[in-house]
Amino acid sequence: MARYEITGGNALCGEVTISGAKNAAVAILPAAILVGGKCRVENVPDISDVRILLEILRDLGVDVACPEPGVVELDSTEIKSTTPNPELVRKMRASYYLMGALLSRFGQANVALPGGCNFASRPIDQHIKGFRALGANVEEADDYVNLTSDPETLCGHRVSLDVVSVGATVNIMLAATLLPGQTVIENAAKEPHIVDLANFLNTMGARISGAGTDTVKIKGVEQLFGGTYAIIPDQIEAGTYLAAVAATGGDVLVKNVIPKHMDCITSKLAEMGAEITNFDDAIRVRSSGRLHDTTVKTRPYPGFPTDMQAQICVCMSLAKGVSRLTESVYETRFFGYCTELQSMGAEILINGKTAMITGCERLRGAEVTARDLRAGAALIIAGLAAEGVTTVRNIHFVERGYENIIQKLTALGAQIRRLDD
Ligand code: UD1
């Protein structure tokens, strides 16, 4: 099993360019199923989740080409199956977007339950509620979700989500795009990648409005045509580099970001003592590595993202004073990495949804294991800031979502290498 070996203590300095957003890419690539011609998607990150998704799409009959780095061309004219390869589907979370896309285009889909990061129980009842509201018959059996419809029964409808769910919002948007009539999603998620998906679909001919607010309206169209679209930069990848510099100290220009998307993260890092300067499409972060305590509660966008919980926890572990970190999206997320951070010297006390973190002067290197993607990113940050050598195992989680992380960190002066057993 491959692992990362990090020798901590170096300040991070220089420039890093952020890749296309993972969570937008994994929604937009399945959305290409809805397009009746060739579409070109740019700024696609080269990460394992994207590679798996492209394999699933190829296997369904989509013509997929990667003419240059970061560019994928997809032609879904000749799709021959509505049952994606279950083994591949189980390798990632966002494969559930195939349900909405196949249902909209073919009125049916038979999709295995997804895998991916299991840092909490991750129900899909809201996705299913949405499909049913649109007129689909939904059966769940033997780890599959089977969607069928009688001719003429699928049409737009009002869906009010019981919880703000990114996945359900995306899936219902996909499912509704090619249906007759109007769909209204109330209590919709507002994450930047929801807006990105709507922009992609609208570029291809869809009629979606309100993305980025809590009410998204989809007026169904008969078909989508081809076109070219570039994915937005990854908010969480950018946040991870910003947190890494805050924790280790240094001076880095984080390029290819949308500063507005980063406000919820940069405002906290600034509160902790990092110096943040926003430019049009870049953010400079400077830090002495000496941070102050703060209070963070994760929330859906525009709140502080749960996907940054673990990384900010490392900053808190090194900050003077006692910080308070409350998780309100996935309660069990602390368990993916806190024990590992404690083995590096972090003082974390978890009580239900809240962790109290007493900052220490230095963490110390240790052998640690990533249990999910963002936990892995946090352990890398901890290793960069720690005294001595840290080995991070289970790095396939990290490679699911961070493009060229070794090259990017090495260019900033980090001592990190990937080792194969
Ligand atoms: C997406 C992101 C993930 C991020 C999460 C929260 C993608 C591919 N993944 O995951 O990185 O951590 O948003 O920002 O974009 N819920 C239900 N029923 C449902 C769906 C969700 O109860 O049918 C609950 C979940 O248990 C959770 C909350 O709603 O408590 C939010 O989940 P959701 O936004 O759906 O997360 P994902 O789309 O799976």
Coordinates of C-alpha atoms and ligand atoms in Angstrom, one line a residue:
M1 CA 0.0 0.0 0.0
A2 CA 1.4 3.4 -1.0
R3 CA 2.0 6.0 1.7
Y4 CA 3.2 9.5 2.1
E5 CA 6.3 10.3 4.1
I6 CA 6.5 13.9 5.3
T7 CA 9.4 15.6 7.2
G8 CA 7.8 18.5 8.9
G9 CA 8.9 21.9 9.9
N10 CA 9.4 23.7 6.6
A11 CA 7.5 26.9 6.0
L12 CA 5.6 26.9 2.7
C13 CA 6.5 29.6 0.2
G14 CA 5.7 30.3 -3.4
E15 CA 2.7 29.8 -5.7
V16 CA 0.2 27.0 -6.1
T17 CA -2.4 26.7 -8.8
I18 CA -5.8 25.2 -7.8
S19 CA -7.4 22.6 -10.0
G20 CA -11.0 22.3 -11.2
A21 CA -13.5 21.5 -8.5
K22 CA -13.9 17.8 -7.7
N23 CA -17.5 18.1 -6.6
A24 CA -18.4 20.1 -9.7
A25 CA -16.6 17.7 -12.0
V26 CA -18.4 14.6 -10.5
A27 CA -21.8 16.3 -11.2
I28 CA -21.0 17.7 -14.6
L29 CA -19.5 14.6 -16.2
P30 CA -22.6 12.5 -15.6
A31 CA -24.6 15.5 -16.8
A32 CA -23.0 14.9 -20.2
I33 CA -25.4 11.9 -20.5
L34 CA -28.2 14.5 -21.0
V35 CA -26.4 16.1 -23.9
G36 CA -27.4 14.8 -27.4
G37 CA -24.1 15.8 -29.0
K38 CA -20.5 16.3 -28.2
C39 CA -19.6 18.4 -25.2
R40 CA -16.1 19.6 -24.1
V41 CA -15.4 20.1 -20.5
E42 CA -12.3 22.0 -19.4
N43 CA -10.5 22.4 -16.1
V44 CA -11.3 18.8 -15.2
P45 CA -9.1 17.6 -12.3
D46 CA -7.0 14.5 -12.8
I47 CA -8.1 12.7 -9.7
S48 CA -9.1 9.1 -9.1
D49 CA -12.8 9.9 -8.7
V50 CA -12.9 11.5 -12.1
R51 CA -11.0 8.6 -13.7
I52 CA -13.5 6.1 -12.2
L53 CA -16.4 8.2 -13.5
L54 CA -15.0 8.4 -17.0
E55 CA -14.5 4.6 -16.9
I56 CA -18.2 4.2 -15.9
L57 CA -19.3 6.5 -18.7
R58 CA -17.2 4.7 -21.3
D59 CA -18.6 1.4 -20.2
L60 CA -22.2 2.8 -20.7
G61 CA -21.3 3.6 -24.3
V62 CA -20.3 7.3 -23.9
D63 CA -17.5 8.2 -26.3
V64 CA -14.9 9.8 -24.0
A65 CA -11.7 11.5 -25.2
C66 CA -9.1 13.4 -23.3
P67 CA -7.3 15.4 -26.0
E68 CA -5.2 17.4 -23.6
P69 CA -4.6 17.6 -19.8
G70 CA -7.6 18.9 -18.0
V71 CA -9.9 18.5 -21.0
V72 CA -12.5 15.8 -21.5
E73 CA -14.8 15.5 -24.6
L74 CA -17.9 13.4 -24.2
D75 CA -20.4 12.2 -26.8
S76 CA -23.4 10.4 -25.2
T77 CA -25.3 9.8 -28.5
E78 CA -24.7 6.0 -28.4
I79 CA -25.4 5.0 -24.8
K80 CA -26.2 1.3 -24.8
S81 CA -27.1 0.6 -21.1
T82 CA -28.8 2.1 -18.2
T83 CA -27.1 -0.2 -15.7
P84 CA -23.7 1.3 -14.9
N85 CA -21.0 -1.2 -13.9
P86 CA -21.7 -1.9 -10.2
E87 CA -18.1 -2.6 -9.2
L88 CA -17.1 0.9 -10.5
V89 CA -20.2 2.6 -9.0
R90 CA -19.3 1.2 -5.6
K91 CA -15.8 2.8 -5.7
M92 CA -17.1 6.3 -5.4
R93 CA -19.9 8.4 -3.8
A94 CA -21.0 10.7 -6.6
S95 CA -21.8 7.8 -8.9
Y96 CA -25.3 8.3 -7.6
Y97 CA -25.6 11.2 -10.0
L98 CA -26.0 8.6 -12.8
M99 CA -29.5 7.9 -11.4
G100 CA -30.8 11.4 -12.1
A101 CA -29.0 11.7 -15.5
L102 CA -30.1 8.3 -16.8
L103 CA -33.7 8.7 -15.5
S104 CA -34.0 12.0 -17.3
R105 CA -32.7 10.8 -20.6
F106 CA -34.1 7.2 -20.7
G107 CA -36.9 7.1 -18.1
Q108 CA -35.0 4.3 -16.3
A109 CA -31.8 3.5 -14.4
N110 CA -30.5 0.6 -12.4
V111 CA -27.7 1.9 -10.2
A112 CA -25.8 0.1 -7.4
L113 CA -25.6 2.0 -4.1
P114 CA -22.6 4.2 -4.1
G115 CA -19.4 3.7 -2.1
G116 CA -16.8 6.5 -1.4
C117 CA -15.9 8.2 1.9
N118 CA -18.0 6.7 4.7
F119 CA -17.3 9.2 7.4
A120 CA -21.0 9.0 8.4
S121 CA -24.2 7.3 7.5
R122 CA -25.1 9.0 4.2
P123 CA -28.7 8.3 3.3
I124 CA -30.2 9.1 -0.1
D125 CA -33.8 9.3 0.9
Q126 CA -34.1 12.9 -0.3
H127 CA -32.8 11.9 -3.8
I128 CA -35.5 9.2 -3.9
K129 CA -38.2 11.5 -2.7
G130 CA -37.3 13.8 -5.6
F131 CA -37.3 11.0 -8.2
R132 CA -40.7 9.9 -6.9
A133 CA -42.1 13.4 -7.0
L134 CA -41.1 13.5 -10.7
G135 CA -43.1 10.4 -11.3
A136 CA -40.5 7.6 -11.2
N137 CA -41.1 4.2 -9.6
V138 CA -38.2 3.6 -7.2
E139 CA -37.3 0.2 -5.8
E140 CA -34.4 -0.4 -3.5
A141 CA -33.3 -4.0 -3.4
D142 CA -30.0 -6.0 -3.1
D143 CA -27.9 -2.8 -2.9
Y144 CA -29.4 -1.4 -6.1
V145 CA -31.7 1.5 -6.8
N146 CA -34.0 0.6 -9.7
L147 CA -35.8 3.5 -11.3
T148 CA -38.5 2.9 -13.9
S149 CA -41.3 5.0 -15.3
D150 CA -44.5 4.4 -17.3
P151 CA -44.6 6.3 -20.6
E152 CA -45.8 9.9 -20.1
T153 CA -45.6 9.7 -16.3
L154 CA -42.4 11.6 -15.7
C155 CA -42.9 15.3 -15.5
G156 CA -41.8 18.4 -13.5
H157 CA -43.0 18.8 -10.0
R158 CA -42.4 20.8 -6.8
V159 CA -40.0 19.1 -4.4
S160 CA -39.3 20.5 -0.9
L161 CA -36.2 18.9 0.6
D162 CA -36.4 18.0 4.3
V163 CA -32.6 18.6 4.7
V164 CA -30.3 20.8 2.7
S165 CA -28.6 18.2 0.5
V166 CA -26.0 18.9 -2.2
G167 CA -26.4 15.4 -3.6
A168 CA -30.3 15.5 -3.7
T169 CA -30.3 19.0 -5.2
V170 CA -27.9 17.9 -8.0
N171 CA -29.7 14.6 -8.7
I172 CA -33.1 16.3 -8.9
M173 CA -31.7 19.0 -11.2
L174 CA -30.3 16.3 -13.5
A175 CA -33.5 14.2 -13.4
A176 CA -35.7 17.2 -14.2
T177 CA -33.7 18.8 -17.0
L178 CA -35.3 16.8 -19.9
L179 CA -38.7 16.3 -18.4
P180 CA -41.8 18.2 -19.6
G181 CA -43.1 20.9 -17.2
Q182 CA -41.4 22.8 -14.5
T183 CA -39.6 21.4 -11.4
V184 CA -39.1 23.6 -8.3
I185 CA -36.6 22.5 -5.7
E186 CA -37.2 24.2 -2.4
N187 CA -34.7 24.2 0.5
A188 CA -32.0 23.5 -2.2
A189 CA -28.3 23.5 -1.4
K190 CA -26.4 26.6 -2.5
E191 CA -22.9 25.3 -2.9
P192 CA -20.8 26.8 -5.7
H193 CA -20.8 23.5 -7.5
I194 CA -24.6 23.6 -7.7
V195 CA -24.3 26.9 -9.6
D196 CA -21.6 25.4 -11.7
L197 CA -23.8 22.4 -12.7
A198 CA -26.6 24.8 -13.6
N199 CA -24.3 26.9 -15.7
F200 CA -23.0 23.9 -17.5
L201 CA -26.5 22.6 -18.2
N202 CA -27.7 26.1 -19.3
T203 CA -24.7 26.4 -21.6
M204 CA -25.9 23.1 -23.2
G205 CA -29.5 24.4 -23.6
A206 CA -31.2 23.7 -20.3
R207 CA -33.5 26.3 -18.6
I208 CA -32.5 26.4 -15.0
S209 CA -32.8 29.5 -12.7
G210 CA -32.2 30.2 -9.1
A211 CA -29.1 28.0 -8.6
G212 CA -27.2 29.4 -5.7
T213 CA -30.4 30.4 -3.8
D214 CA -32.6 28.0 -1.9
T215 CA -35.2 27.7 -4.7
V216 CA -34.0 26.2 -8.0
K217 CA -36.4 26.2 -10.9
I218 CA -35.9 23.8 -13.9
K219 CA -38.1 24.3 -17.0
G220 CA -37.7 21.0 -18.8
V221 CA -36.4 21.1 -22.4
E222 CA -36.6 18.4 -25.1
Q223 CA -32.9 18.1 -25.6
L224 CA -29.5 19.5 -24.8
F225 CA -27.0 20.4 -27.5
G226 CA -23.2 20.3 -27.3
G227 CA -20.9 23.0 -26.2
T228 CA -17.8 23.9 -24.2
Y229 CA -17.7 24.6 -20.5
A230 CA -14.9 25.2 -17.9
I231 CA -15.3 23.9 -14.4
I232 CA -14.8 26.3 -11.5
P233 CA -11.8 26.1 -9.2
D234 CA -11.9 23.8 -6.2
Q235 CA -13.0 25.6 -3.1
I236 CA -11.9 22.8 -0.7
E237 CA -8.5 22.2 -2.4
A238 CA -7.8 25.9 -2.1
G239 CA -9.0 25.9 1.5
T240 CA -6.7 23.0 2.2
Y241 CA -3.6 24.9 0.9
L242 CA -4.6 28.0 2.8
A243 CA -4.9 26.0 6.0
A244 CA -1.6 24.3 5.4
V245 CA 0.2 27.7 5.2
A246 CA -1.7 29.0 8.2
A247 CA -0.5 26.0 10.2
T248 CA 3.1 25.7 9.0
G249 CA 3.8 29.3 8.5
G250 CA 4.9 30.8 5.2
D251 CA 3.8 33.0 2.3
V252 CA 1.9 31.5 -0.6
L253 CA -0.1 32.9 -3.5
V254 CA -3.0 30.5 -4.1
K255 CA -3.9 31.0 -7.8
N256 CA -7.0 30.1 -9.8
V257 CA -9.6 30.6 -7.1
I258 CA -12.8 32.5 -6.8
P259 CA -12.2 34.6 -3.6
K260 CA -16.0 35.0 -3.0
H261 CA -16.3 31.2 -2.6
M262 CA -13.5 31.3 -0.1
D263 CA -14.9 33.9 2.3
C264 CA -16.3 31.4 4.8
I265 CA -12.8 29.9 5.1
T266 CA -10.5 32.9 4.8
S267 CA -12.5 34.9 7.4
K268 CA -11.8 32.2 10.0
L269 CA -8.1 31.9 9.1
A270 CA -7.8 35.7 9.3
E271 CA -9.5 35.6 12.7
M272 CA -6.8 33.0 13.8
G273 CA -4.0 35.4 12.8
A274 CA -3.2 34.5 9.2
E275 CA -2.8 37.5 6.9
I276 CA -5.1 37.1 3.9
T277 CA -5.1 39.3 0.7
N278 CA -7.7 38.8 -2.0
F279 CA -7.0 39.5 -5.7
D280 CA -9.3 38.9 -8.6
D281 CA -8.6 35.2 -9.0
A282 CA -5.9 34.6 -6.3
I283 CA -5.5 34.8 -2.6
R284 CA -2.2 35.5 -0.8
V285 CA -1.8 33.9 2.6
R286 CA 1.0 34.8 5.1
S287 CA 1.4 33.2 8.5
S288 CA 4.0 33.1 11.2
G289 CA 2.5 29.7 12.2
R290 CA 1.5 31.2 15.5
L291 CA -2.3 31.2 15.5
H292 CA -5.0 32.2 18.0
D293 CA -8.0 30.1 19.1
T294 CA -11.4 30.5 17.4
T295 CA -14.9 29.0 17.1
V296 CA -16.1 27.3 14.0
K297 CA -19.5 25.6 13.2
T298 CA -19.8 23.8 10.0
R299 CA -22.9 24.5 7.9
P300 CA -24.1 24.3 4.3
Y301 CA -22.8 27.0 2.0
P302 CA -22.3 29.9 2.5
G303 CA -21.3 28.6 6.0
F304 CA -18.0 27.0 6.9
P305 CA -17.8 23.7 4.9
T306 CA -17.8 20.4 6.6
D307 CA -15.2 19.4 4.1
M308 CA -12.8 21.8 5.8
Q309 CA -13.5 20.6 9.3
A310 CA -10.5 18.4 9.6
Q311 CA -8.1 20.9 8.1
I312 CA -9.2 23.7 10.4
C313 CA -8.9 21.3 13.4
V314 CA -5.2 21.0 12.6
C315 CA -4.9 24.8 12.7
M316 CA -6.8 24.8 16.0
S317 CA -4.5 22.1 17.4
L318 CA -1.6 24.5 16.9
A319 CA -3.4 27.7 18.0
K320 CA -2.8 29.5 21.3
G321 CA -5.9 28.9 23.6
V322 CA -8.9 26.7 23.4
S323 CA -10.9 26.5 20.2
R324 CA -14.4 25.1 19.7
L325 CA -15.3 23.2 16.6
T326 CA -18.9 22.1 16.0
E327 CA -20.0 19.8 13.2
S328 CA -23.6 20.2 12.1
V329 CA -23.7 18.3 8.8
Y330 CA -22.0 14.9 9.6
E331 CA -21.9 14.3 13.3
T332 CA -19.4 11.4 13.2
R333 CA -16.9 13.1 11.1
F334 CA -14.4 13.7 14.0
F335 CA -13.8 10.0 14.3
G336 CA -12.1 9.9 10.9
Y337 CA -9.0 11.7 12.1
C338 CA -9.0 13.0 15.7
T339 CA -7.4 9.8 17.2
E340 CA -4.6 10.2 14.6
L341 CA -4.1 13.8 15.5
Q342 CA -4.0 12.9 19.2
S343 CA -1.3 10.4 18.5
M344 CA 0.7 13.4 17.1
G345 CA 0.2 15.3 20.3
A346 CA -3.0 17.2 19.6
E347 CA -5.3 17.9 22.6
I348 CA -8.9 17.2 21.4
L349 CA -11.8 16.5 23.6
I350 CA -15.0 15.4 21.7
N351 CA -18.4 15.8 23.2
G352 CA -21.1 14.9 20.7
K353 CA -21.1 17.4 17.9
T354 CA -18.4 19.6 19.4
A355 CA -14.7 19.2 19.8
M356 CA -12.7 21.4 22.3
I357 CA -9.2 21.8 21.1
T358 CA -6.4 23.0 23.3
G359 CA -3.6 24.3 21.1
C360 CA -0.1 23.0 21.6
E361 CA 3.3 24.5 20.5
R362 CA 4.3 21.7 18.1
L363 CA 2.8 18.4 16.9
R364 CA 5.2 15.5 16.6
G365 CA 5.6 13.1 13.6
A366 CA 3.8 9.8 13.8
E367 CA 2.5 6.9 11.7
V368 CA -1.1 7.8 10.9
T369 CA -3.9 6.4 8.8
A370 CA -6.4 8.4 6.6
R371 CA -10.0 7.2 6.9
D372 CA -11.5 9.5 4.3
L373 CA -10.4 12.2 1.8
R374 CA -10.4 15.3 4.0
A375 CA -9.1 13.4 7.0
G376 CA -6.1 12.5 4.8
A377 CA -5.6 16.1 3.8
A378 CA -5.7 17.1 7.5
L379 CA -3.1 14.5 8.4
I380 CA -0.8 15.8 5.6
I381 CA -1.1 19.4 7.0
A382 CA -0.4 18.0 10.5
G383 CA 2.7 16.2 9.2
L384 CA 3.9 19.4 7.4
A385 CA 3.7 21.4 10.7
A386 CA 5.0 18.6 13.0
E387 CA 8.5 18.0 14.3
G388 CA 10.0 14.9 12.7
V389 CA 8.7 12.4 10.2
T390 CA 5.0 11.5 9.7
T391 CA 3.8 8.6 7.6
V392 CA 0.3 8.9 6.2
R393 CA -1.3 5.6 5.1
N394 CA -4.4 4.9 3.1
I395 CA -3.5 7.6 0.7
H396 CA -5.9 6.4 -2.0
F397 CA -8.4 8.5 -0.1
V398 CA -6.3 11.6 -0.7
E399 CA -5.8 10.8 -4.4
R400 CA -9.5 10.6 -4.8
G401 CA -9.7 14.4 -4.6
Y402 CA -6.3 16.2 -4.7
E403 CA -4.6 16.6 -8.1
N404 CA -0.8 16.4 -8.0
I405 CA -0.6 17.0 -4.3
I406 CA 3.0 15.9 -4.0
Q407 CA 4.2 18.1 -6.8
K408 CA 2.2 21.1 -5.6
L409 CA 3.5 20.8 -2.0
T410 CA 7.1 20.1 -3.0
A411 CA 7.1 23.2 -5.2
L412 CA 6.1 25.2 -2.0
G413 CA 9.1 23.8 -0.2
A414 CA 7.5 20.9 1.7
Q415 CA 9.4 17.6 2.2
I416 CA 6.9 15.0 1.2
R417 CA 7.3 11.9 -0.9
R418 CA 5.1 9.0 -2.1
L419 CA 6.4 5.6 -1.2
D420 CA 5.2 2.2 -2.4
D421 CA 5.5 -0.8 -0.1
Ligands
UD1_1 C1 -21.7 16.6 -0.7 C2 -20.2 16.6 -1.1 C3 -19.4 16.3 0.2 C4 -19.7 17.2 1.3 C5 -21.2 17.2 1.6 C6 -21.7 18.3 2.6 C7 -20.2 16.0 -3.4 C8 -19.9 14.9 -4.4 N1 -20.0 15.6 -2.1 O1 -22.0 15.3 -0.2 O2 -18.0 16.5 -0.2 O3 -19.1 16.7 2.5 O4 -21.9 17.5 0.3 O5 -21.3 19.5 2.1 O6 -20.6 17.1 -3.7 N2 -28.9 13.8 3.9 C9 -30.1 13.1 4.2 N3 -30.8 12.5 3.1 C10 -30.3 12.6 1.8 C11 -29.2 13.3 1.5 C12 -28.5 13.9 2.6 O7 -30.5 13.0 5.3 O8 -31.0 12.0 0.9 C13 -28.2 14.5 4.9 C14 -26.8 13.9 5.1 O9 -26.8 12.8 6.0 C15 -26.1 15.1 5.7 C16 -26.7 16.3 5.0 O10 -28.0 15.8 4.5 O11 -26.3 15.2 7.1 C17 -26.0 16.9 3.9 O12 -25.6 15.8 2.9 P1 -25.4 16.1 1.4 O13 -25.3 17.6 1.2 O14 -26.4 15.3 0.6 O15 -24.0 15.5 1.1 P2 -23.5 14.8 -0.2 O16 -24.2 15.3 -1.4 O17 -23.4 13.3 0.0

